[in-house]
Amino acid sequence: MKSMKTIIAMILAVVLLAGLSTAALADENTIKIAVIGPFTGPAANYGLACRYGAQVAADEINAQGGLQIELLFEDDEHDTEKAINAYNAVIEAGAQMIDGNTTTSPCLAVGAVAYEERMFMLTPSASSDLVVADKDNVYQVCFQDPQMGTISANLISENGMGTKIAVIYNNADDYSTGIYKTFIAQAKEIGLEIVSESAFNDDTTDFSVQVADAKDKGADLVFLPIYYTPASMILQTAKNIEYAPVFFGVDGMDGILAMDNFDPALAEDVILLTPFSAFSDDEQVVNFVEKYKVISGGVEPNQFGADSYDAIYALYQASVNAGIDGNTSFEDACELLIAQFSEMEYTGLTGVMKWDETGAVSKLPAAYVIKGGAYVPYGE
Amino acid sequence: MKLKKSTVNAIISYAIVIAAFLICQWMIATKNMPRTLKGQMIPICVYIVMAVSLNLVVGISGELSLGHAGFMSIGAFSGAIASTYFLNALGLESAIVRLVLSILVGGAFAGVFGVLIGIPVLRLRGDYLAIVTLAFGEIIRNVVNCLYFSVDGMRLHVSFNNPNLPGSIIVNGPAGSKGIKAISTLPVGFVLILFTLFVVLNLVNSRSGRAIMASRDNRIAAEAMGINVTKYKMMAFVTSAVLAGMAGALYGLNFSTFTAAKFKFDTSILVLVFVVLGGIGNIWGSIIAAALLTVLPELLRAFADYRMLIYAIVLILVMLATNNPIIRSLFNGLIRRNRADQAKAGKGGDAQ
């Protein structure tokens, strides 16, 4: 019996040891930035893009010499409970600031705790306006959902893209409903005619009802404030019933061309709003795309990767300016970073960024049209 | 005075829970508890209550429920709404009073839904309850995704699919609850575990509990004895729903935000896994399985992306191990020897 007890004790010891994070000694020349996002589960696409983008930025910075960056990756599975666990894990590992969370609801949950404990957060892609509301320590790299809706409505109206508009949105998704609400409000304001509004949810795989409704009501433009996976099914459904309006997507549409088993011909002439185009011939973008593909195993970067790349560079720039090093506690770093971010300007892959006192970024999305499997700036 | 055996066992159970609580508090006070574990204490309490309450339905009354997370969801949202209402409209400042009241509200609402589902379904036989509870969980999730609640002065506003409500929003459709003060505390979590044990153990050892188990074991014989099977199954089901609602309220008030998507099918199955792994009908098994399996994925964080794979392998190994006749007899032998030692029976208990 004694040997049995010893074995059990040993197994328990191994399990417990595996859980304890090895607390590394603080190196003065290295700052620790945590990257928290969904690396597994249904939202893994977005989390992994942020992870790869951050890795590209950190590799570049570390190659330059000077202040070094150590990235701490933790998975939040797009779940508020796991997000808090991930946040506790990175603090135990000595994180000084956070590039995250990738998605909105984990970011809200972590943000509330981080606000109390004074940990600085720069989220690459959590786009709800609630993420930064009432918290001085949370900043965004992406623009907010309400802005997206307003800008889309204005662009459609100014360029006369369509006269009768249908909207198909995901009513189980915060991102989609956020854009939908402001789009409808702005459309009413500037006199756009909305002929069809239909909703679906995360489990929907058949869009024939929504698309048929848009067709029957004679819509000549379909606004899709949704992610690219359902959008691809909508494009297929429309083709099947020989319905060819103008399709207008927002930043969630970015990534549709990189989808597995997707025929790019379906997305021909689709208009989308995005801050980042992997097809740009800008030197910085070409360089990023090349390095990103090495890390991601050949997958093209989308705006999530670019936003996270910018987040790491913005944190780095602010840290250098504020004189943060490996010995600065996260509470001190938080106050220093807040002071930096409220007045600094940063130019990155996704444009020139400045932050207002709430933590929201001001930059402009650009409209692109998909032509022959690539993004072409709208109007060219 | 000689106590009944079941009473002695119950007192031992409470004593173990209280001892565990004191150890946790001591570890927190002396800063010996890792941050990651400390952050998980309340979810652990919640999952223990969920597992024990589900065990009442699955183990004691012998019906399969696949929608336990639905009751948790109702408890979480009604608890969150109640808590914010007490604070904003009634000006109830004390966090502990609000927490306890919100837990009671969460339990009450979940109980009402338990009755509504139980009335038609528990009259049926076979697997119908499993299917209806499965659907119930999904319906709750989809309905909450379209629900908007706000509090404006003393008035509570609710709407379906229309987010433009007066006052401050509490439940914001797919974005879930918002602006909730996180007020859950570990002592309340442990008191909830004690309360759950108290309710479940007393029910199981009562006349009603014996009627519930008789209906499970042989419905026809139980009916022939004059037992109203539907009534007793209802009793187990609604008690379980109330406890799940209370756990949900504690869970919801532990986070400043949570969404309906958290309480989907996966969560129901997760709780069922706790019950099955701990041993169907075994209350202590549920408690231990819930605590260990909640902590395990976090312990495996060092394995990064492979941790869910390892988690699954661990589940399979535990399943195989607990069903292995050699290990079983070993455990039985250990337990028997202990009992024999306690009773100081002269012969002692030999392992088989």
XYZ file of C-alpha atoms in Angstrom:
732
model
C 0.000 0.000 0.000
C 2.859 2.337 0.761
C 4.188 2.213 -2.795
C 0.686 2.997 -4.066
C 0.560 6.118 -1.926
C 3.982 7.180 -3.149
C 2.900 6.807 -6.765
C -0.267 8.827 -6.199
C 1.705 11.527 -4.399
C 4.199 11.679 -7.254
C 1.493 11.958 -9.911
C -0.150 14.787 -7.987
C 3.181 16.558 -7.592
C 3.861 16.365 -11.331
C 0.383 17.669 -12.172
C 0.749 20.585 -9.760
C 4.237 21.422 -10.996
C 3.053 21.457 -14.592
C 0.527 24.114 -13.587
C 2.955 26.406 -11.833
C 4.312 28.920 -14.270
C 8.053 29.097 -14.135
C 8.643 32.598 -12.825
C 11.547 33.895 -14.867
C 13.858 36.515 -13.461
C 13.051 40.025 -14.635
C 15.535 41.163 -17.257
C 15.921 44.931 -17.308
C 16.226 45.095 -21.067
C 13.148 42.998 -21.858
C 9.522 44.044 -21.452
C 6.854 41.390 -21.203
C 3.726 41.884 -23.306
C 0.848 39.439 -22.941
C -1.161 38.491 -26.022
C -4.580 37.126 -25.025
C -7.065 35.865 -27.575
C -8.962 32.775 -28.693
C -6.287 30.443 -30.094
C -8.652 27.472 -29.980
C -12.419 27.139 -30.417
C -14.841 28.775 -32.851
C -13.168 32.215 -32.878
C -9.640 30.800 -33.252
C -9.226 32.378 -36.722
C -9.160 35.848 -35.220
C -7.066 34.984 -32.177
C -4.439 33.190 -34.228
C -4.236 36.100 -36.676
C -3.529 38.415 -33.719
C -0.983 35.991 -32.372
C 0.922 35.745 -35.673
C 0.770 39.514 -36.247
C 2.172 40.170 -32.761
C 4.915 37.613 -33.340
C 5.999 39.306 -36.594
C 6.225 42.669 -34.804
C 8.150 41.260 -31.833
C 10.626 39.439 -34.108
C 11.303 42.648 -36.036
C 11.778 44.709 -32.879
C 14.036 42.130 -31.239
C 16.188 41.920 -34.387
C 16.825 45.676 -34.194
C 18.454 45.380 -30.776
C 17.771 47.848 -27.966
C 14.755 47.227 -25.731
C 13.583 43.646 -26.300
C 10.077 42.173 -26.160
C 8.991 38.871 -24.681
C 5.493 37.819 -25.710
C 3.338 35.736 -23.358
C 0.540 33.996 -25.251
C -2.558 32.825 -23.385
C -5.725 31.345 -24.826
C -9.122 32.709 -23.724
C -11.265 30.431 -25.970
C -13.595 33.422 -26.578
C -15.080 32.813 -23.108
C -15.291 35.337 -20.267
C -14.462 32.801 -17.552
C -11.384 31.481 -19.378
C -10.368 35.049 -20.216
C -10.102 35.913 -16.524
C -8.063 32.737 -15.978
C -5.761 33.699 -18.853
C -5.404 37.209 -17.417
C -4.434 35.804 -13.995
C -1.950 33.465 -15.683
C -0.150 36.278 -17.542
C 0.070 38.399 -14.390
C 1.656 35.454 -12.602
C 4.115 35.172 -15.465
C 5.067 38.826 -15.002
C 3.254 40.566 -17.875
C 3.583 44.375 -17.850
C 0.969 45.229 -20.482
C -1.591 43.394 -22.617
C -2.176 43.221 -26.364
C -5.739 41.961 -26.128
C -8.276 40.603 -25.853
C -9.046 39.823 -29.457
C -12.807 39.526 -29.062
C -15.280 41.834 -27.377
C -16.910 39.989 -24.473
C -13.650 38.548 -23.052
C -12.143 42.009 -23.447
C -15.007 43.528 -21.426
C -14.627 40.964 -18.645
C -10.841 41.332 -18.413
C -11.042 45.114 -18.833
C -13.172 45.484 -15.692
C -10.624 43.579 -13.583
C -7.644 45.250 -15.270
C -9.174 48.654 -14.543
C -9.318 47.871 -10.814
C -5.818 46.423 -10.741
C -4.247 49.010 -13.096
C -3.041 46.876 -15.980
C -2.781 48.612 -19.370
C -4.652 47.002 -22.269
C -4.478 47.800 -25.974
C -6.986 45.653 -27.815
C -6.244 45.032 -31.483
C -9.760 44.115 -32.497
C -12.452 44.265 -29.763
C -14.531 46.860 -31.532
C -17.532 47.560 -29.270
C -17.660 51.087 -27.876
C -18.274 49.507 -24.436
C -14.739 48.102 -24.418
C -13.192 51.491 -23.711
C -16.188 53.152 -22.020
C -15.522 54.349 -18.440
C -12.050 52.791 -18.381
C -8.942 54.948 -18.709
C -6.613 51.958 -19.067
C -8.130 50.334 -22.170
C -7.291 51.533 -25.691
C -8.292 50.246 -29.117
C -6.378 49.826 -32.381
C -9.499 49.032 -34.411
C -12.320 51.486 -34.957
C -15.616 51.038 -33.190
C -18.709 49.280 -34.513
C -20.959 52.378 -34.450
C -18.452 54.294 -36.603
C -18.546 51.461 -39.151
C -22.319 51.676 -39.564
C -22.301 55.434 -40.016
C -19.387 55.453 -42.460
C -20.983 52.665 -44.537
C -24.307 54.474 -44.837
C -22.591 57.729 -45.830
C -20.416 56.016 -48.419
C -23.379 54.242 -50.031
C -25.320 57.466 -50.204
C -22.476 59.683 -51.471
C -21.406 57.304 -54.217
C -24.939 56.296 -55.222
C -24.054 52.623 -54.895
C -27.660 51.582 -54.411
C -31.145 53.007 -53.978
C -33.041 50.106 -52.405
C -31.069 48.518 -49.621
C -31.386 45.156 -47.892
C -29.557 44.343 -44.640
C -28.741 40.816 -43.480
C -27.206 40.691 -40.006
C -26.416 38.242 -37.203
C -28.669 39.026 -34.244
C -26.724 36.696 -31.942
C -23.523 38.636 -32.516
C -22.652 41.832 -30.714
C -20.400 43.074 -33.501
C -23.022 42.593 -36.182
C -25.957 44.096 -34.249
C -23.762 47.053 -33.245
C -23.054 47.984 -36.859
C -26.608 47.182 -37.937
C -28.145 49.563 -35.381
C -26.049 52.564 -36.322
C -26.326 51.817 -40.035
C -30.133 51.857 -39.859
C -30.116 55.038 -37.773
C -27.780 56.829 -40.184
C -29.663 55.536 -43.238
C -32.889 57.064 -41.885
C -31.065 60.298 -41.175
C -29.730 60.723 -44.709
C -32.757 59.247 -46.465
C -31.557 55.884 -47.736
C -34.411 53.489 -48.458
C -34.166 50.199 -46.553
C -36.466 47.621 -48.155
C -35.508 44.452 -46.318
C -34.011 43.678 -42.918
C -33.422 40.058 -41.992
C -31.523 38.368 -39.212
C -29.861 35.042 -38.644
C -27.850 33.549 -35.761
C -24.638 31.614 -35.195
C -26.239 28.266 -36.030
C -27.708 29.341 -39.372
C -26.341 27.487 -42.371
C -29.108 28.158 -44.876
C -29.625 31.729 -46.043
C -32.191 31.184 -48.789
C -34.962 32.947 -46.811
C -32.920 36.094 -46.185
C -31.548 36.316 -49.714
C -34.931 35.590 -51.305
C -36.503 38.338 -49.198
C -33.927 40.842 -50.466
C -34.540 39.716 -54.043
C -38.340 39.820 -53.760
C -38.276 43.354 -52.341
C -36.135 44.440 -55.289
C -33.025 45.458 -53.337
C -30.143 46.542 -55.546
C -27.625 46.687 -52.694
C -27.242 44.161 -49.877
C -25.415 45.412 -46.794
C -23.650 42.614 -44.891
C -22.358 43.770 -41.473
C -21.181 40.230 -40.701
C -18.123 37.987 -40.671
C -16.917 36.353 -43.849
C -18.033 32.760 -43.159
C -21.801 33.478 -43.315
C -21.095 36.085 -46.023
C -19.591 33.401 -48.238
C -22.768 31.328 -47.872
C -24.919 34.350 -48.716
C -22.905 34.993 -51.893
C -23.331 31.351 -52.906
C -27.076 31.435 -52.206
C -27.494 34.622 -54.249
C -25.660 33.061 -57.179
C -27.873 29.964 -56.980
C -31.056 32.030 -57.375
C -29.439 34.298 -59.994
C -29.617 37.395 -57.875
C -26.798 39.871 -58.485
C -27.092 43.067 -56.455
C -24.132 45.062 -55.155
C -22.818 43.391 -51.983
C -21.357 45.746 -49.407
C -19.415 44.325 -46.470
C -17.459 45.815 -43.585
C -14.186 44.798 -41.960
C -15.573 41.364 -40.978
C -15.639 40.576 -44.724
C -11.853 40.870 -44.795
C -10.415 37.368 -45.012
C -13.075 35.932 -47.337
C -10.556 35.392 -50.148
C -8.286 33.339 -47.884
C -11.087 30.935 -46.904
C -10.613 27.257 -47.670
C -12.679 25.962 -50.595
C -14.026 29.398 -51.457
C -14.352 30.313 -55.112
C -13.021 33.915 -55.420
C -15.258 34.438 -58.448
C -18.236 34.566 -56.048
C -16.764 37.616 -54.338
C -16.144 39.483 -57.602
C -17.256 43.138 -57.287
C -18.012 42.844 -53.568
C -17.289 46.170 -51.841
C -15.797 46.142 -48.350
C -14.531 48.611 -45.780
C -11.264 47.713 -44.162
C -8.286 49.535 -42.682
C -5.860 47.045 -44.187
C -5.341 45.399 -47.552
C -2.845 42.566 -47.923
C -2.793 43.321 -51.665
C -1.332 46.767 -51.256
C 2.079 47.329 -52.891
C 3.158 49.555 -49.995
C 6.636 48.414 -48.946
C 5.738 48.020 -45.252
C 2.686 45.899 -46.108
C 4.580 43.667 -48.553
C 7.249 43.080 -45.928
C 4.605 42.252 -43.267
C 2.679 39.878 -45.531
C 5.842 37.982 -46.394
C 6.931 37.495 -42.767
C 3.389 36.745 -41.604
C 2.987 33.941 -44.146
C 6.147 32.270 -42.868
C 4.751 32.146 -39.324
C 1.152 31.318 -40.242
C 2.084 28.525 -42.621
C 1.055 30.319 -45.809
C -2.210 31.946 -44.670
C -2.683 35.527 -45.923
C -2.929 38.093 -43.119
C -6.224 39.906 -42.550
C -6.893 43.078 -40.588
C -6.753 41.218 -37.233
C -3.100 40.314 -37.860
C -2.291 43.840 -39.011
C -4.071 45.412 -36.011
C -2.168 43.203 -33.584
C 1.128 44.015 -35.365
C 0.319 47.703 -34.917
C -0.651 47.124 -31.275
C 2.781 45.660 -30.447
C 4.581 48.491 -32.245
C 2.413 51.141 -30.563
C 3.058 49.577 -27.122
C 6.764 49.416 -27.923
C 6.933 53.029 -29.080
C 5.074 54.195 -25.968
C 7.263 52.070 -23.685
C 10.479 53.455 -25.183
C 9.214 57.039 -24.916
C 8.056 56.549 -21.334
C 11.270 54.786 -20.313
C 9.545 51.544 -19.289
C 11.944 48.638 -18.867
C 11.838 45.089 -17.569
C 11.797 46.234 -13.941
C 8.774 48.530 -14.186
C 5.773 47.106 -12.334
C 2.565 46.762 -14.360
C 0.824 49.367 -12.187
C 3.533 51.960 -12.909
C 3.647 50.973 -16.575
C -0.126 51.510 -16.784
C 0.034 55.158 -15.673
C 3.050 55.855 -17.921
C 1.360 54.265 -20.941
C -1.902 56.154 -20.366
C 0.073 59.407 -20.401
C 1.831 58.371 -23.637
C -1.218 57.100 -25.496
C -3.318 60.162 -24.776
C -0.889 62.318 -26.752
C 1.155 60.144 -29.073
C 0.706 59.539 -32.770
C 1.619 56.258 -34.381
C 1.812 55.342 -38.060
C 1.348 51.673 -38.809
C -0.006 49.204 -41.310
C -3.583 50.222 -40.672
C -3.064 53.952 -40.965
C -2.122 56.959 -38.865
C -3.494 56.574 -35.344
C -4.226 59.021 -32.579
C -6.238 58.235 -29.481
C -8.804 60.394 -27.729
C -9.168 60.462 -23.949
C -11.710 57.602 -23.922
C -9.206 55.246 -25.582
C -10.918 55.158 -28.985
C -8.697 55.474 -32.047
C -9.256 57.923 -34.861
C -8.291 56.558 -38.246
C -10.164 56.070 -41.462
C -11.245 52.849 -43.113
C -10.834 52.654 -46.863
C -13.330 51.131 -49.297
C -12.075 48.368 -51.564
C -13.641 46.377 -54.384
C -12.707 42.762 -54.999
C -11.521 42.324 -58.591
C -9.996 39.099 -59.863
C -9.265 37.789 -56.375
C -7.582 40.972 -55.065
C -8.604 44.215 -53.352
C -8.661 47.295 -55.564
C -9.289 50.704 -53.942
C -12.881 51.800 -54.629
C -13.272 54.294 -57.427
C -10.018 53.500 -59.200
C -27.856 9.733 22.107
C -27.391 7.678 18.994
C -27.620 9.481 15.657
C -28.870 7.874 12.496
C -26.165 6.715 10.097
C -27.330 9.100 7.369
C -27.191 12.021 9.811
C -23.643 11.140 10.815
C -22.611 10.922 7.158
C -24.228 14.282 6.430
C -22.431 15.911 9.356
C -19.130 14.472 8.120
C -19.877 15.918 4.662
C -20.540 19.402 6.069
C -17.401 19.152 8.175
C -15.274 18.303 5.135
C -16.697 21.250 3.163
C -16.095 23.619 6.076
C -12.566 22.293 6.484
C -11.900 22.814 2.761
C -13.227 26.362 3.082
C -10.991 27.125 6.057
C -7.948 25.758 4.223
C -8.744 27.929 1.179
C -9.246 31.029 3.326
C -6.015 30.339 5.155
C -4.137 29.928 1.859
C -5.570 33.200 0.561
C -4.823 35.029 3.801
C -1.215 33.830 3.846
C -0.892 34.504 0.086
C -0.029 30.865 -0.579
C -2.662 30.425 -3.242
C -1.624 31.042 -6.861
C -3.565 33.842 -8.580
C -4.922 31.504 -11.227
C -6.425 29.183 -8.623
C -7.777 32.054 -6.543
C -9.542 33.421 -9.629
C -11.184 30.045 -10.131
C -12.535 29.522 -6.621
C -15.996 30.945 -7.340
C -16.435 29.100 -10.672
C -15.432 25.931 -8.803
C -18.163 26.563 -6.178
C -20.645 27.187 -9.006
C -19.769 24.000 -10.871
C -19.915 21.951 -7.659
C -23.453 23.200 -7.004
C -24.367 22.575 -10.649
C -22.995 19.019 -10.553
C -24.644 18.117 -7.241
C -27.986 19.512 -8.384
C -27.802 17.708 -11.725
C -26.924 14.521 -9.886
C -30.270 14.842 -8.130
C -32.020 14.519 -11.508
C -29.666 12.110 -13.263
C -28.577 9.937 -10.356
C -31.334 10.058 -7.784
C -34.433 10.420 -9.948
C -32.965 8.620 -12.976
C -33.950 11.086 -15.693
C -31.491 12.451 -18.228
C -31.426 16.268 -18.358
C -29.342 17.911 -21.087
C -30.378 21.501 -20.450
C -29.023 22.215 -17.007
C -27.102 25.249 -18.330
C -30.467 26.728 -19.335
C -31.470 27.000 -15.664
C -28.042 28.414 -14.898
C -28.582 31.012 -17.618
C -31.964 32.051 -16.198
C -30.441 32.300 -12.743
C -27.478 34.309 -14.000
C -29.520 36.854 -15.945
C -32.315 37.263 -13.407
C -29.708 37.511 -10.643
C -27.781 40.170 -12.565
C -30.954 42.150 -13.262
C -32.069 41.851 -9.631
C -28.696 42.951 -8.307
C -28.574 46.042 -10.531
C -32.187 46.863 -9.751
C -31.595 46.630 -5.991
C -28.606 48.940 -6.335
C -29.916 51.513 -8.825
C -33.609 51.643 -8.023
C -33.790 50.680 -4.352
C -30.397 52.043 -3.329
C -29.359 48.867 -1.544
C -25.663 49.521 -0.928
C -24.643 46.386 0.971
C -23.028 44.002 -1.535
C -23.576 40.898 0.586
C -27.309 41.536 1.017
C -27.687 42.191 -2.708
C -25.762 39.025 -3.520
C -27.912 36.839 -1.270
C -31.159 38.405 -2.522
C -30.036 38.049 -6.148
C -29.181 34.389 -5.607
C -32.671 33.854 -4.165
C -34.242 35.651 -7.140
C -32.146 33.586 -9.569
C -33.235 30.370 -7.860
C -36.898 31.413 -7.866
C -36.978 32.218 -11.588
C -35.165 29.014 -12.515
C -37.637 27.131 -10.300
C -40.615 28.641 -12.132
C -39.194 27.459 -15.450
C -38.452 24.071 -13.902
C -42.148 23.728 -13.011
C -43.259 24.890 -16.470
C -41.090 22.315 -18.233
C -41.633 19.578 -15.700
C -45.467 19.637 -15.795
C -45.879 18.319 -19.338
C -42.650 16.377 -19.668
C -42.318 14.441 -16.444
C -45.613 12.714 -17.192
C -43.898 11.068 -20.115
C -41.630 8.078 -19.943
C -38.281 7.332 -21.489
C -35.948 9.820 -23.099
C -38.417 12.658 -23.636
C -37.043 14.733 -20.774
C -33.562 14.601 -22.316
C -34.844 15.902 -25.634
C -37.063 18.623 -24.157
C -34.375 19.886 -21.765
C -31.910 19.927 -24.647
C -34.304 22.090 -26.647
C -35.044 24.226 -23.580
C -31.380 25.131 -23.147
C -31.112 26.213 -26.769
C -34.386 28.164 -26.658
C -33.244 30.087 -23.579
C -29.969 30.980 -25.267
C -31.660 32.218 -28.429
C -34.339 34.149 -26.546
C -31.815 35.905 -24.307
C -29.883 36.899 -27.438
C -32.881 39.023 -28.435
C -33.740 40.357 -24.973
C -33.041 43.863 -23.775
C -33.546 44.982 -20.164
C -32.973 48.404 -18.714
C -33.634 50.105 -15.419
C -34.866 53.698 -15.404
C -35.544 55.049 -11.936
C -37.854 52.569 -10.225
C -39.031 51.053 -13.489
C -37.704 48.013 -15.253
C -38.048 48.043 -19.040
C -37.941 44.977 -21.218
C -38.109 44.632 -24.972
C -37.603 42.041 -27.642
C -35.199 42.906 -30.461
C -35.388 46.631 -29.731
C -32.284 47.964 -28.020
C -33.478 51.553 -27.673
C -34.737 51.490 -24.079
C -34.774 54.387 -21.628
C -32.430 54.339 -18.649
C -29.302 52.260 -18.247
C -29.176 48.917 -20.069
C -28.575 45.796 -17.951
C -29.058 43.050 -20.517
C -27.971 44.004 -23.996
C -29.099 41.237 -26.367
C -26.178 39.278 -27.813
C -23.689 41.429 -25.889
C -25.075 39.872 -22.698
C -25.220 41.562 -19.336
C -23.373 44.783 -18.895
C -22.402 47.212 -16.168
C -22.863 44.580 -13.459
C -20.901 45.013 -10.253
C -18.949 41.815 -9.578
C -19.993 41.075 -5.985
C -19.689 37.290 -5.619
C -17.514 36.234 -2.716
C -15.940 32.951 -1.748
C -17.710 32.613 1.653
C -21.100 32.960 -0.053
C -19.996 30.355 -2.597
C -19.169 27.915 0.172
C -22.402 28.641 2.005
C -24.209 27.850 -1.247
C -22.385 24.509 -1.468
C -23.381 23.751 2.142
C -26.971 24.746 1.433
C -27.024 22.520 -1.657
C -25.638 19.577 0.285
C -28.123 20.203 3.073
C -31.066 20.241 0.669
C -29.944 17.294 -1.434
C -28.847 15.032 1.426
C -32.014 15.713 3.392
C -34.188 15.133 0.363
C -32.425 11.893 -0.511
C -32.703 10.549 3.036
C -36.327 11.558 3.512
C -39.557 9.701 2.786
C -39.833 11.704 -0.465
C -36.286 10.757 -1.419
C -37.066 7.082 -0.990
C -40.167 7.552 -3.131
C -38.045 9.278 -5.826
C -35.568 6.398 -5.844
C -38.338 3.817 -5.853
C -39.834 5.485 -8.953
C -36.411 5.387 -10.578
C -35.767 1.742 -9.814
C -39.146 0.373 -10.776
C -41.864 2.702 -11.859
C -44.582 0.091 -12.018
C -43.828 -1.255 -8.560
C -43.680 2.276 -7.174
C -47.044 3.157 -8.700
C -48.487 -0.057 -7.312
C -47.347 1.063 -3.863
C -49.417 4.213 -4.317
C -46.542 6.579 -5.068
C -47.441 9.512 -7.315
C -44.457 9.144 -9.656
C -44.929 12.444 -11.488
C -45.122 14.371 -8.246
C -41.891 12.959 -6.881
C -40.020 13.296 -10.154
C -41.226 16.893 -10.252
C -39.906 17.432 -6.735
C -36.409 16.300 -7.733
C -36.455 18.199 -11.013
C -37.632 21.542 -9.604
C -35.247 21.347 -6.620
C -32.443 20.741 -9.074
C -33.555 23.692 -11.242
C -33.706 26.053 -8.240
C -30.202 25.075 -7.131
C -28.871 25.508 -10.685
C -30.492 28.958 -10.827
C -28.809 29.931 -7.566
C -25.456 28.714 -8.911
C -26.100 30.721 -12.074
C -26.703 33.927 -10.099
C -23.472 33.407 -8.178
C -21.679 32.806 -11.486
C -23.141 35.844 -13.211
C -22.319 38.189 -10.352
C -18.707 36.987 -10.376
C -18.085 38.699 -13.731
C -18.753 42.226 -14.860
C -20.063 40.818 -18.110
C -21.259 37.478 -19.470
C -23.175 36.421 -22.560
C -25.944 33.934 -23.234
C -23.527 32.008 -25.431
C -21.740 30.849 -22.273
C -24.740 28.745 -21.261
C -25.024 26.642 -24.348
C -25.198 22.914 -24.884
C -21.461 22.501 -24.158
C -21.880 23.750 -20.601
C -24.790 21.355 -19.964
C -22.660 18.492 -21.215
C -19.690 19.653 -19.146
C -21.784 19.450 -15.976
C -23.101 16.062 -17.064
C -19.476 14.927 -17.501
C -18.793 15.950 -13.889
C -21.740 13.859 -12.746
C -20.902 10.820 -14.853
C -17.216 10.893 -13.994
C -17.892 11.354 -10.304
C -20.271 8.425 -10.405
C -23.986 8.743 -11.133
C -25.852 9.068 -7.849
C -22.643 9.720 -5.923
C -22.790 13.222 -4.369
C -19.171 13.310 -3.207
C -18.022 12.012 -6.572
C -19.768 14.975 -8.235
C -18.101 17.458 -5.894
C -14.617 16.095 -6.432
C -15.053 15.668 -10.194
C -16.420 19.223 -10.575
C -13.550 20.755 -8.611
C -10.788 18.770 -10.299
C -12.113 19.039 -13.835
C -12.581 22.817 -13.486
C -8.989 23.264 -12.339
C -7.472 20.741 -14.754
C -7.591 22.801 -18.006
C -5.875 25.669 -16.196
C -3.193 23.370 -14.797
C -2.593 22.205 -18.350
C -1.989 25.750 -19.669
C 1.717 24.925 -19.818
C 0.897 22.599 -22.721
C -0.592 25.526 -24.675
C -2.591 24.364 -27.697
C -2.396 20.696 -26.764
C -4.131 21.101 -23.440
C -7.660 20.246 -24.598
C -6.257 17.125 -26.229
C -4.579 16.140 -22.963
C -7.757 17.046 -21.070
C -9.721 14.640 -23.260
C -7.154 11.892 -22.744
C -7.282 12.430 -18.980
C -11.100 12.143 -19.084
C -10.886 8.861 -20.985
C -8.223 7.490 -18.636
C -10.257 8.410 -15.564
C -13.313 6.751 -17.115
C -11.344 3.580 -17.842
C -9.679 3.607 -14.432
C -12.896 4.029 -12.453
C -14.490 1.183 -14.410
C -11.517 -1.131 -14.122
C -12.415 -4.056 -11.835
C -8.931 -4.288 -10.298
C -8.793 -0.608 -9.354
C -12.381 -0.727 -8.141
C -11.692 -3.639 -5.834
C -8.584 -1.818 -4.628
C -10.651 1.249 -3.741
C -13.388 -0.829 -2.166
C -10.743 -2.631 -0.148
C -9.295 0.670 1.059
C -12.685 1.994 2.069
C -13.607 -1.225 3.814
C -10.338 -1.329 5.715
C -10.819 2.246 6.859
C -14.305 1.508 8.076
C -13.097 -1.578 9.810
C -10.364 0.419 11.520
C -12.825 3.037 12.648
C -15.199 0.497 14.043
C -12.262 -1.262 15.686
C -13.728 -4.544 14.592
C -11.385 -7.240 15.758
C -10.944 -9.049 12.476
C -10.169 -5.979 10.287
C -11.024 -5.772 6.609
C -8.941 -7.688 4.161
C -8.690 -6.388 0.655
C -10.182 -8.841 -1.771
